[in-house]
């Protein structure tokens, strides 16, 4: 089923979540997921937006909860739709950011084990498969709107990526 066909079957809005990548010099901070969906994968830091909470506020809260840092001056780099026809409760709209400034030192929590990676050694083989498309684009300074549909084995079955100047 195509992305468009699947979207027509949805009868509820996608839940919103956040994603943030911290960058310093020639490194990116990724977190190894210690529980839940994506267990064992490296990913950006983020999570669900709570009711009555804005996207930026949720991003900051998730960063504080998951790795103990407070990001400043976040730059929005992507709006992503993740579709899971075989696990519809996981369908979501993700607002992704890059942070160059933050307070605190990243620390491990029950959810995430943070680790710095050289930009030339990002472990794409240990990340969700959309990362190989998303991360290089945003590291080049591109802003994107992307849709990724996953199959039963959590591999991308369909994708659409559009470069944009406007993410609002």
PDB file of C-alpha atoms in Angstrom:
ATOM      1  CA  UNK A   1       0.000   0.000   0.000  1.00  0.00           C
ATOM      2  CA  UNK A   2       1.397   3.417  -0.952  1.00  0.00           C
ATOM      3  CA  UNK A   3       1.856   6.286   1.484  1.00  0.00           C
ATOM      4  CA  UNK A   4      -1.152   8.107   0.015  1.00  0.00           C
ATOM      5  CA  UNK A   5      -3.358   5.000   0.205  1.00  0.00           C
ATOM      6  CA  UNK A   6      -2.366   4.350   3.798  1.00  0.00           C
ATOM      7  CA  UNK A   7      -2.934   7.970   4.876  1.00  0.00           C
ATOM      8  CA  UNK A   8      -6.519   7.716   3.538  1.00  0.00           C
ATOM      9  CA  UNK A   9      -7.193   4.835   5.942  1.00  0.00           C
ATOM     10  CA  UNK A  10      -6.275   6.802   9.065  1.00  0.00           C
ATOM     11  CA  UNK A  11      -9.186   7.961  11.204  1.00  0.00           C
ATOM     12  CA  UNK A  12      -7.220   9.777  13.908  1.00  0.00           C
ATOM     13  CA  UNK A  13      -4.535  12.460  13.799  1.00  0.00           C
ATOM     14  CA  UNK A  14      -0.924  11.402  14.134  1.00  0.00           C
ATOM     15  CA  UNK A  15       0.568  11.961  17.565  1.00  0.00           C
ATOM     16  CA  UNK A  16       3.341  14.525  17.661  1.00  0.00           C
ATOM     17  CA  UNK A  17       6.829  13.927  18.927  1.00  0.00           C
ATOM     18  CA  UNK A  18      10.253  15.533  18.875  1.00  0.00           C
ATOM     19  CA  UNK A  19      13.779  14.610  17.886  1.00  0.00           C
ATOM     20  CA  UNK A  20      16.993  16.487  18.591  1.00  0.00           C
ATOM     21  CA  UNK A  21      20.597  16.022  17.532  1.00  0.00           C
ATOM     22  CA  UNK A  22      23.305  17.835  19.484  1.00  0.00           C
ATOM     23  CA  UNK A  23      26.379  18.802  17.473  1.00  0.00           C
ATOM     24  CA  UNK A  24      29.810  19.892  18.627  1.00  0.00           C
ATOM     25  CA  UNK A  25      32.796  20.434  16.376  1.00  0.00           C
ATOM     26  CA  UNK A  26      32.885  17.258  14.219  1.00  0.00           C
ATOM     27  CA  UNK A  27      30.671  15.098  16.457  1.00  0.00           C
ATOM     28  CA  UNK A  28      27.001  14.230  16.854  1.00  0.00           C
ATOM     29  CA  UNK A  29      25.353  12.978  20.038  1.00  0.00           C
ATOM     30  CA  UNK A  30      23.186   9.896  19.596  1.00  0.00           C
ATOM     31  CA  UNK A  31      21.451   7.879  22.258  1.00  0.00           C
ATOM     32  CA  UNK A  32      21.275   4.102  22.438  1.00  0.00           C
ATOM     33  CA  UNK A  33      17.657   3.206  23.182  1.00  0.00           C
ATOM     34  CA  UNK A  34      17.468   1.043  26.289  1.00  0.00           C
ATOM     35  CA  UNK A  35      13.744   0.168  26.214  1.00  0.00           C
ATOM     36  CA  UNK A  36      10.604   0.374  24.094  1.00  0.00           C
ATOM     37  CA  UNK A  37      10.300   0.620  20.329  1.00  0.00           C
ATOM     38  CA  UNK A  38      13.709   0.906  18.725  1.00  0.00           C
ATOM     39  CA  UNK A  39      15.439  -0.954  21.567  1.00  0.00           C
ATOM     40  CA  UNK A  40      19.185  -1.161  20.907  1.00  0.00           C
ATOM     41  CA  UNK A  41      19.163   1.413  18.098  1.00  0.00           C
ATOM     42  CA  UNK A  42      21.079   4.684  18.168  1.00  0.00           C
ATOM     43  CA  UNK A  43      18.898   7.699  17.569  1.00  0.00           C
ATOM     44  CA  UNK A  44      18.440  11.368  18.236  1.00  0.00           C
ATOM     45  CA  UNK A  45      16.936  12.343  21.563  1.00  0.00           C
ATOM     46  CA  UNK A  46      13.235  13.053  21.811  1.00  0.00           C
ATOM     47  CA  UNK A  47       9.785  11.827  22.552  1.00  0.00           C
ATOM     48  CA  UNK A  48       6.086  12.495  22.668  1.00  0.00           C
ATOM     49  CA  UNK A  49       4.608  15.992  22.916  1.00  0.00           C
ATOM     50  CA  UNK A  50       2.251  16.149  25.910  1.00  0.00           C
ATOM     51  CA  UNK A  51      -1.224  17.732  25.741  1.00  0.00           C
ATOM     52  CA  UNK A  52      -1.140  21.525  25.797  1.00  0.00           C
ATOM     53  CA  UNK A  53       2.656  21.467  25.335  1.00  0.00           C
ATOM     54  CA  UNK A  54       4.408  23.201  22.438  1.00  0.00           C
ATOM     55  CA  UNK A  55       6.967  21.483  20.218  1.00  0.00           C
ATOM     56  CA  UNK A  56       9.988  23.441  21.524  1.00  0.00           C
ATOM     57  CA  UNK A  57       8.946  22.994  25.150  1.00  0.00           C
ATOM     58  CA  UNK A  58       8.534  19.245  24.558  1.00  0.00           C
ATOM     59  CA  UNK A  59      11.952  19.029  22.902  1.00  0.00           C
ATOM     60  CA  UNK A  60      13.623  20.732  25.851  1.00  0.00           C
ATOM     61  CA  UNK A  61      11.734  18.576  28.364  1.00  0.00           C
ATOM     62  CA  UNK A  62      12.631  15.349  26.556  1.00  0.00           C
ATOM     63  CA  UNK A  63      16.319  16.348  26.402  1.00  0.00           C
ATOM     64  CA  UNK A  64      16.280  17.088  30.138  1.00  0.00           C
ATOM     65  CA  UNK A  65      14.532  13.821  30.996  1.00  0.00           C
ATOM     66  CA  UNK A  66      16.464  11.538  28.667  1.00  0.00           C
ATOM     67  CA  UNK A  67      20.046  12.856  28.888  1.00  0.00           C
ATOM     68  CA  UNK A  68      20.045  15.648  31.488  1.00  0.00           C
ATOM     69  CA  UNK A  69      20.811  18.616  29.229  1.00  0.00           C
ATOM     70  CA  UNK A  70      18.877  21.785  28.438  1.00  0.00           C
ATOM     71  CA  UNK A  71      19.299  22.828  24.801  1.00  0.00           C
ATOM     72  CA  UNK A  72      19.310  26.506  23.797  1.00  0.00           C
ATOM     73  CA  UNK A  73      18.488  28.109  20.441  1.00  0.00           C
ATOM     74  CA  UNK A  74      17.260  24.968  18.697  1.00  0.00           C
ATOM     75  CA  UNK A  75      17.165  25.020  14.903  1.00  0.00           C
ATOM     76  CA  UNK A  76      14.256  23.177  13.311  1.00  0.00           C
ATOM     77  CA  UNK A  77      15.564  20.997  10.484  1.00  0.00           C
ATOM     78  CA  UNK A  78      12.773  18.585   9.597  1.00  0.00           C
ATOM     79  CA  UNK A  79       9.155  17.589   9.893  1.00  0.00           C
ATOM     80  CA  UNK A  80       8.871  13.836   9.471  1.00  0.00           C
ATOM     81  CA  UNK A  81       5.929  11.507   9.235  1.00  0.00           C
ATOM     82  CA  UNK A  82       6.533   7.929  10.330  1.00  0.00           C
ATOM     83  CA  UNK A  83       3.883   5.418   9.321  1.00  0.00           C
ATOM     84  CA  UNK A  84       3.558   1.883  10.665  1.00  0.00           C
ATOM     85  CA  UNK A  85       0.643   0.096   8.940  1.00  0.00           C
ATOM     86  CA  UNK A  86       1.329  -3.027  11.009  1.00  0.00           C
ATOM     87  CA  UNK A  87       1.569  -1.049  14.271  1.00  0.00           C
ATOM     88  CA  UNK A  88      -0.710   2.010  13.756  1.00  0.00           C
ATOM     89  CA  UNK A  89      -0.379   3.223  17.367  1.00  0.00           C
ATOM     90  CA  UNK A  90       3.234   4.133  16.448  1.00  0.00           C
ATOM     91  CA  UNK A  91       2.247   6.468  13.579  1.00  0.00           C
ATOM     92  CA  UNK A  92       3.626   9.913  14.353  1.00  0.00           C
ATOM     93  CA  UNK A  93       4.602  13.357  13.151  1.00  0.00           C
ATOM     94  CA  UNK A  94       8.107  14.203  14.350  1.00  0.00           C
ATOM     95  CA  UNK A  95       9.601  17.695  14.557  1.00  0.00           C
ATOM     96  CA  UNK A  96      13.393  17.442  14.368  1.00  0.00           C
ATOM     97  CA  UNK A  97      15.962  19.944  15.619  1.00  0.00           C
ATOM     98  CA  UNK A  98      19.688  20.486  15.802  1.00  0.00           C
ATOM     99  CA  UNK A  99      21.235  22.014  18.896  1.00  0.00           C
ATOM    100  CA  UNK A 100      24.681  23.604  19.051  1.00  0.00           C
ATOM    101  CA  UNK A 101      24.368  25.046  22.573  1.00  0.00           C
ATOM    102  CA  UNK A 102      23.137  23.446  25.764  1.00  0.00           C
ATOM    103  CA  UNK A 103      23.547  23.466  29.514  1.00  0.00           C
ATOM    104  CA  UNK A 104      24.661  20.373  31.391  1.00  0.00           C
ATOM    105  CA  UNK A 105      26.568  17.229  30.469  1.00  0.00           C
ATOM    106  CA  UNK A 106      24.846  14.358  28.683  1.00  0.00           C
ATOM    107  CA  UNK A 107      24.307  11.467  31.088  1.00  0.00           C
ATOM    108  CA  UNK A 108      22.820   8.005  30.877  1.00  0.00           C
ATOM    109  CA  UNK A 109      19.260   7.465  32.094  1.00  0.00           C
ATOM    110  CA  UNK A 110      16.862   4.502  32.220  1.00  0.00           C
ATOM    111  CA  UNK A 111      15.798   5.346  28.651  1.00  0.00           C
ATOM    112  CA  UNK A 112      18.979   6.387  26.823  1.00  0.00           C
ATOM    113  CA  UNK A 113      22.742   5.820  26.884  1.00  0.00           C
ATOM    114  CA  UNK A 114      24.203   8.891  25.105  1.00  0.00           C
ATOM    115  CA  UNK A 115      27.377   8.659  23.035  1.00  0.00           C
ATOM    116  CA  UNK A 116      29.304  11.070  20.828  1.00  0.00           C
ATOM    117  CA  UNK A 117      30.154   9.895  17.297  1.00  0.00           C
ATOM    118  CA  UNK A 118      32.495  11.459  14.776  1.00  0.00           C
ATOM    119  CA  UNK A 119      30.441  12.744  11.842  1.00  0.00           C
ATOM    120  CA  UNK A 120      32.397  10.429   9.538  1.00  0.00           C
ATOM    121  CA  UNK A 121      31.534   7.375  11.687  1.00  0.00           C
ATOM    122  CA  UNK A 122      27.806   7.670  12.320  1.00  0.00           C
ATOM    123  CA  UNK A 123      26.540   4.098  12.949  1.00  0.00           C
ATOM    124  CA  UNK A 124      23.761   4.049  10.350  1.00  0.00           C
ATOM    125  CA  UNK A 125      23.679   0.245  10.504  1.00  0.00           C
ATOM    126  CA  UNK A 126      22.613   0.513  14.160  1.00  0.00           C
ATOM    127  CA  UNK A 127      19.923   3.173  13.583  1.00  0.00           C
ATOM    128  CA  UNK A 128      16.398   3.229  12.188  1.00  0.00           C
ATOM    129  CA  UNK A 129      16.727   2.924   8.421  1.00  0.00           C
ATOM    130  CA  UNK A 130      15.361   6.455   7.816  1.00  0.00           C
ATOM    131  CA  UNK A 131      18.497   7.896   9.476  1.00  0.00           C
ATOM    132  CA  UNK A 132      20.641   7.201   6.410  1.00  0.00           C
ATOM    133  CA  UNK A 133      18.425   9.651   4.479  1.00  0.00           C
ATOM    134  CA  UNK A 134      17.577  12.152   7.213  1.00  0.00           C
ATOM    135  CA  UNK A 135      20.856  12.713   9.039  1.00  0.00           C
ATOM    136  CA  UNK A 136      23.132  13.480   6.045  1.00  0.00           C
ATOM    137  CA  UNK A 137      20.591  15.979   4.694  1.00  0.00           C
ATOM    138  CA  UNK A 138      20.260  17.947   7.923  1.00  0.00           C
ATOM    139  CA  UNK A 139      24.023  17.835   8.523  1.00  0.00           C
ATOM    140  CA  UNK A 140      24.441  19.504   5.109  1.00  0.00           C
ATOM    141  CA  UNK A 141      22.174  22.291   6.343  1.00  0.00           C
ATOM    142  CA  UNK A 142      19.095  21.207   4.388  1.00  0.00           C
ATOM    143  CA  UNK A 143      15.614  21.435   5.830  1.00  0.00           C
ATOM    144  CA  UNK A 144      13.355  18.578   4.884  1.00  0.00           C
ATOM    145  CA  UNK A 145       9.832  17.271   4.990  1.00  0.00           C
ATOM    146  CA  UNK A 146       9.903  13.501   4.929  1.00  0.00           C
ATOM    147  CA  UNK A 147       7.504  10.597   5.066  1.00  0.00           C
ATOM    148  CA  UNK A 148       8.692   7.088   5.852  1.00  0.00           C
ATOM    149  CA  UNK A 149       6.429   4.054   5.821  1.00  0.00           C
ATOM    150  CA  UNK A 150       7.681   0.923   7.526  1.00  0.00           C
ATOM    151  CA  UNK A 151       6.872  -2.707   6.798  1.00  0.00           C
ATOM    152  CA  UNK A 152       6.212  -5.518   9.264  1.00  0.00           C
ATOM    153  CA  UNK A 153       9.993  -6.000   9.755  1.00  0.00           C
ATOM    154  CA  UNK A 154      10.461  -2.273  10.541  1.00  0.00           C
ATOM    155  CA  UNK A 155      12.255  -1.592   7.255  1.00  0.00           C
ATOM    156  CA  UNK A 156      11.255   1.290   4.993  1.00  0.00           C
ATOM    157  CA  UNK A 157       8.730   0.198   2.383  1.00  0.00           C
ATOM    158  CA  UNK A 158       7.987   3.679   0.987  1.00  0.00           C
ATOM    159  CA  UNK A 159       9.593   7.071   1.454  1.00  0.00           C
ATOM    160  CA  UNK A 160       9.247  10.627   0.255  1.00  0.00           C
ATOM    161  CA  UNK A 161      11.716  13.424   1.058  1.00  0.00           C
ATOM    162  CA  UNK A 162      11.309  17.032  -0.007  1.00  0.00           C
ATOM    163  CA  UNK A 163      13.829  19.817   0.592  1.00  0.00           C
ATOM    164  CA  UNK A 164      12.136  22.989   1.790  1.00  0.00           C
ATOM    165  CA  UNK A 165      12.867  26.479   3.074  1.00  0.00           C
ATOM    166  CA  UNK A 166       9.822  26.611   5.346  1.00  0.00           C
ATOM    167  CA  UNK A 167       9.053  24.179   8.173  1.00  0.00           C
ATOM    168  CA  UNK A 168       6.269  26.120   9.900  1.00  0.00           C
TER     169      UNK A 168
END
